[in-house]
mmCIF file of C-alpha atoms in Angstrom:
data_model
loop_
_atom_site.group_PDB
_atom_site.id
_atom_site.type_symbol
_atom_site.label_atom_id
_atom_site.label_comp_id
_atom_site.label_asym_id
_atom_site.label_seq_id
_atom_site.Cartn_x
_atom_site.Cartn_y
_atom_site.Cartn_z
ATOM 1 C CA MET E 29 24.142 -2.338 7.295
ATOM 2 C CA PRO E 30 21.028 -4.589 7.403
ATOM 3 C CA ILE E 31 17.675 -2.441 8.115
ATOM 4 C CA THR E 32 15.611 -3.911 11.069
ATOM 5 C CA LEU E 33 11.851 -3.500 11.536
ATOM 6 C CA ASP E 34 12.900 -0.933 14.535
ATOM 7 C CA ASP E 35 15.150 1.120 12.211
ATOM 8 C CA PHE E 36 12.602 1.279 9.579
ATOM 9 C CA VAL E 37 9.754 2.316 11.971
ATOM 10 C CA GLN E 38 12.074 4.920 13.592
ATOM 11 C CA ARG E 39 13.009 6.528 10.200
ATOM 12 C CA ALA E 40 9.408 6.324 8.990
ATOM 13 C CA ARG E 41 8.133 8.089 12.176
ATOM 14 C CA SER E 42 10.905 10.726 11.926
ATOM 15 C CA ALA E 43 9.902 11.457 8.324
ATOM 16 C CA LEU E 44 6.245 11.599 8.986
ATOM 17 C CA LYS E 45 6.654 13.576 12.210
ATOM 18 C CA ASP E 46 9.256 16.216 10.880
ATOM 19 C CA HIS E 47 7.617 16.508 7.279
ATOM 20 C CA PRO E 48 4.090 16.148 7.489
ATOM 21 C CA GLY E 49 2.066 15.790 4.383
ATOM 22 C CA THR E 50 3.206 14.540 1.091
ATOM 23 C CA GLU E 51 6.771 15.408 1.484
ATOM 24 C CA GLY E 52 7.159 12.665 4.489
ATOM 25 C CA ARG E 53 5.130 10.063 2.715
ATOM 26 C CA GLU E 54 7.511 10.316 -0.295
ATOM 27 C CA MET E 55 10.381 9.932 2.199
ATOM 28 C CA VAL E 56 8.474 6.880 3.534
ATOM 29 C CA CYS E 57 8.072 5.582 0.071
ATOM 30 C CA ASP E 58 11.911 5.872 -0.538
ATOM 31 C CA LEU E 59 12.739 4.298 2.714
ATOM 32 C CA VAL E 60 10.282 1.294 1.517
ATOM 33 C CA ARG E 61 12.430 0.887 -1.625
ATOM 34 C CA GLU E 62 15.464 1.033 0.465
ATOM 35 C CA ALA E 63 14.094 -1.605 2.693
ATOM 36 C CA LEU E 64 13.150 -3.817 -0.260
ATOM 37 C CA LYS E 65 16.521 -3.954 -1.533
ATOM 38 C CA ASP E 66 17.730 -5.655 1.776
ATOM 39 C CA PRO E 67 17.225 -9.288 1.582
ATOM 40 C CA ALA E 68 17.722 -9.704 5.358
ATOM 41 C CA PHE E 69 14.867 -7.137 5.888
ATOM 42 C CA VAL E 70 12.498 -8.858 3.479
ATOM 43 C CA ALA E 71 13.326 -12.337 4.965
ATOM 44 C CA ALA E 72 12.825 -11.254 8.563
ATOM 45 C CA ASN E 73 9.550 -9.551 7.718
ATOM 46 C CA ILE E 74 7.796 -11.101 4.725
ATOM 47 C CA ASN E 75 8.409 -14.766 4.530
ATOM 48 C CA ASP E 76 6.759 -18.001 4.170
ATOM 49 C CA LYS E 77 4.702 -17.845 7.402
ATOM 50 C CA THR E 78 3.438 -14.445 6.394
ATOM 51 C CA PRO E 79 -0.377 -14.610 5.968
ATOM 52 C CA GLU E 80 -2.220 -12.347 3.247
ATOM 53 C CA ARG E 81 -2.109 -9.366 5.970
ATOM 54 C CA GLN E 82 0.044 -9.152 8.922
ATOM 55 C CA VAL E 83 0.398 -5.857 11.004
ATOM 56 C CA LEU E 84 4.112 -5.525 11.911
ATOM 57 C CA TYR E 85 3.793 -2.253 13.668
ATOM 58 C CA GLU E 86 1.156 0.414 14.455
ATOM 59 C CA ASP E 87 2.329 3.725 15.610
ATOM 60 C CA PRO E 88 0.457 4.923 18.800
ATOM 61 C CA GLU E 89 0.978 8.384 18.186
ATOM 62 C CA LEU E 90 0.945 9.138 14.323
ATOM 63 C CA GLY E 91 -1.320 6.195 13.559
ATOM 64 C CA PHE E 92 0.732 4.905 10.445
ATOM 65 C CA THR E 93 0.776 0.964 10.055
ATOM 66 C CA VAL E 94 3.405 -1.181 8.548
ATOM 67 C CA LEU E 95 2.049 -4.291 6.920
ATOM 68 C CA ALA E 96 3.469 -7.489 5.417
ATOM 69 C CA HIS E 97 1.327 -9.296 2.624
ATOM 70 C CA ALA E 98 2.082 -12.796 1.339
ATOM 71 C CA TYR E 99 -0.085 -14.018 -1.633
ATOM 72 C CA HIS E 100 0.412 -17.694 -2.500
ATOM 73 C CA ASP E 101 -1.773 -17.608 -5.421
ATOM 74 C CA ALA E 102 -3.522 -15.169 -7.739
ATOM 75 C CA LYS E 103 -5.680 -12.285 -6.245
ATOM 76 C CA THR E 104 -7.387 -9.311 -7.826
ATOM 77 C CA SER E 105 -9.004 -6.535 -5.987
ATOM 78 C CA GLY E 106 -11.397 -3.905 -7.318
ATOM 79 C CA PRO E 107 -10.832 -0.234 -7.596
ATOM 80 C CA HIS E 108 -10.625 1.415 -4.339
ATOM 81 C CA ASP E 109 -9.154 3.979 -2.256
ATOM 82 C CA HIS E 110 -7.880 4.016 1.330
ATOM 83 C CA GLY E 111 -10.788 6.424 2.702
ATOM 84 C CA PRO E 112 -9.255 9.242 4.610
ATOM 85 C CA SER E 113 -5.767 7.622 4.524
ATOM 86 C CA TRP E 114 -2.906 7.372 2.185
ATOM 87 C CA ALA E 115 -1.120 3.978 1.436
ATOM 88 C CA ILE E 116 2.353 2.982 0.067
ATOM 89 C CA TYR E 117 2.655 -0.331 -1.696
ATOM 90 C CA GLY E 118 6.096 -1.819 -1.970
ATOM 91 C CA GLN E 119 6.728 -4.991 -4.039
ATOM 92 C CA ALA E 120 9.331 -7.501 -2.286
ATOM 93 C CA GLU E 121 8.670 -10.692 -4.503
ATOM 94 C CA GLY E 122 6.735 -11.436 -7.505
ATOM 95 C CA GLU E 123 4.972 -8.911 -9.699
ATOM 96 C CA THR E 124 1.723 -6.924 -9.220
ATOM 97 C CA VAL E 125 -0.177 -5.380 -11.995
ATOM 98 C CA MET E 126 -1.578 -2.027 -10.617
ATOM 99 C CA THR E 127 -4.053 0.018 -12.293
ATOM 100 C CA ASP E 128 -4.924 3.553 -11.599
ATOM 101 C CA TRP E 129 -8.608 4.875 -11.827
ATOM 102 C CA GLU E 130 -10.260 8.080 -12.437
ATOM 103 C CA CYS E 131 -13.126 8.734 -9.825
ATOM 104 C CA LEU E 132 -16.361 9.591 -11.975
ATOM 105 C CA ALA E 133 -18.428 9.218 -8.851
ATOM 106 C CA ARG E 134 -17.804 8.690 -5.113
ATOM 107 C CA PRO E 135 -19.838 5.971 -3.453
ATOM 108 C CA SER E 136 -22.724 6.638 -0.866
ATOM 109 C CA GLU E 137 -24.364 4.127 1.653
ATOM 110 C CA GLY E 138 -25.887 1.399 -0.777
ATOM 111 C CA VAL E 139 -24.592 3.061 -4.215
ATOM 112 C CA PRO E 140 -21.231 2.095 -5.349
ATOM 113 C CA GLY E 141 -18.775 4.643 -6.766
ATOM 114 C CA LYS E 142 -17.830 4.730 -10.225
ATOM 115 C CA ALA E 143 -14.485 4.481 -11.613
ATOM 116 C CA LYS E 144 -12.633 4.576 -15.158
ATOM 117 C CA ARG E 145 -9.480 3.032 -15.886
ATOM 118 C CA ILE E 146 -6.761 5.248 -16.680
ATOM 119 C CA ARG E 147 -3.395 2.907 -16.949
ATOM 120 C CA ASP E 148 -1.762 -0.281 -16.020
ATOM 121 C CA TYR E 149 1.426 -0.688 -14.908
ATOM 122 C CA ALA E 150 3.657 -3.567 -13.424
ATOM 123 C CA MET E 151 5.341 -3.390 -9.993
ATOM 124 C CA LYS E 152 8.374 -5.393 -9.706
ATOM 125 C CA PRO E 153 10.570 -6.165 -6.819
ATOM 126 C CA GLY E 154 11.958 -2.857 -5.322
ATOM 127 C CA ASP E 155 9.301 -0.696 -6.669
ATOM 128 C CA ALA E 156 7.024 1.434 -4.252
ATOM 129 C CA TYR E 157 4.351 3.889 -5.049
ATOM 130 C CA LEU E 158 2.514 6.147 -2.773
ATOM 131 C CA TYR E 159 -1.349 6.659 -3.282
ATOM 132 C CA GLU E 160 -2.412 9.684 -1.680
ATOM 133 C CA PRO E 161 -6.055 9.906 0.111
ATOM 134 C CA GLY E 162 -8.950 9.421 -2.532
ATOM 135 C CA ILE E 163 -6.588 8.183 -5.235
ATOM 136 C CA LEU E 164 -8.123 5.076 -6.641
ATOM 137 C CA HIS E 165 -6.254 1.869 -7.627
ATOM 138 C CA SER E 166 -6.374 -1.663 -7.783
ATOM 139 C CA PRO E 167 -3.888 -4.389 -7.703
ATOM 140 C CA ARG E 168 -3.818 -7.651 -9.627
ATOM 141 C CA ARG E 169 -1.542 -10.619 -8.817
ATOM 142 C CA ASP E 170 -1.531 -13.555 -11.253
ATOM 143 C CA GLY E 171 0.623 -15.837 -9.028
ATOM 144 C CA PRO E 172 2.891 -15.674 -5.650
ATOM 145 C CA THR E 173 3.483 -12.043 -4.359
ATOM 146 C CA ARG E 174 5.075 -10.576 -1.218
ATOM 147 C CA LEU E 175 4.543 -6.936 -0.334
ATOM 148 C CA LEU E 176 5.536 -4.322 2.300
ATOM 149 C CA ARG E 177 2.673 -1.873 2.621
ATOM 150 C CA ILE E 178 2.283 1.166 4.849
ATOM 151 C CA GLU E 179 -1.137 2.752 5.656
ATOM 152 C CA GLY E 180 -1.614 6.252 7.000
ATOM 153 C CA LEU E 181 -3.744 4.560 9.565
ATOM 154 C CA ASN E 182 -4.920 0.957 10.239
ATOM 155 C CA MET E 183 -7.492 0.192 7.346
ATOM 156 C CA ASP E 184 -8.865 -2.574 9.734
ATOM 157 C CA ARG E 185 -11.004 0.263 11.471
ATOM 158 C CA VAL E 186 -12.023 2.215 8.389
ATOM 159 C CA LYS E 187 -15.294 1.505 6.794
ATOM 160 C CA ARG E 188 -14.769 1.594 2.980
ATOM 161 C CA LEU E 189 -17.312 1.729 0.115
ATOM 162 C CA PRO E 190 -17.141 0.103 -3.062
ATOM 163 C CA TYR E 191 -16.341 1.475 -6.591
ATOM 164 C CA GLN E 192 -17.596 -0.221 -9.744
ATOM 165 C CA PRO E 193 -15.431 0.126 -12.942
ATOM 166 C CA VAL E 194 -17.528 1.736 -15.986
ATOM 167 C CA ASP E 195 -16.421 1.660 -19.585
ATOM 168 C CA ALA E 196 -15.042 5.081 -20.660
ATOM 169 C CA ALA E 197 -17.906 5.285 -22.980
ATOM 170 C CA ALA E 198 -20.581 4.865 -20.232
#
C-alpha cells in the first residue's frame, strides 16, 4: 500500500511523541527509508516542480518539519550543524557525498567555528541518516539530486553560525 504524506506525518508524529529522544528519531529515520522505497510517495512529494527547499509539513505541536529538496545542478555546503535541532537526510534520487566533521571549536558571533574532516560516504537512493543536535556534516552533490529531509524544527527560523574546515595538522 502506498504511503501518503498524511500517513508519513502521522507515523512520524506518533514516533516522536511516544518515544522522545534518539529512539523516536531513529524510528523516523526508518520511516524515511520506507517512504523512499515507495515510488508513488517520491513522485508525489519530490518531483520536477520541487524547488531546492520546500516545506511539505510543519507540526504545530512538536515543531518537526518535513521538507523536499530538488537540486538540478551540483551544489556543495560547508560543514554545519542544525543548531539546537536534529536532522534526517534521506536520498530519493541521485547521490550525495556526505562528510562528517569533528568540531574543534564552536563558532561565536564574528568568529567561525573550526571543524576537521572525519570521513566521507555516499548516500544513494533509499539511504537515510540521522544527525543529532550539534553533529557536524556537509553534503556535496555533483549532479541532480532529490532528498526528503526532516528537521526537528524549521531551520528557516534558526540563526546558525558558520564553521571553517581546518587541516588535521592545524
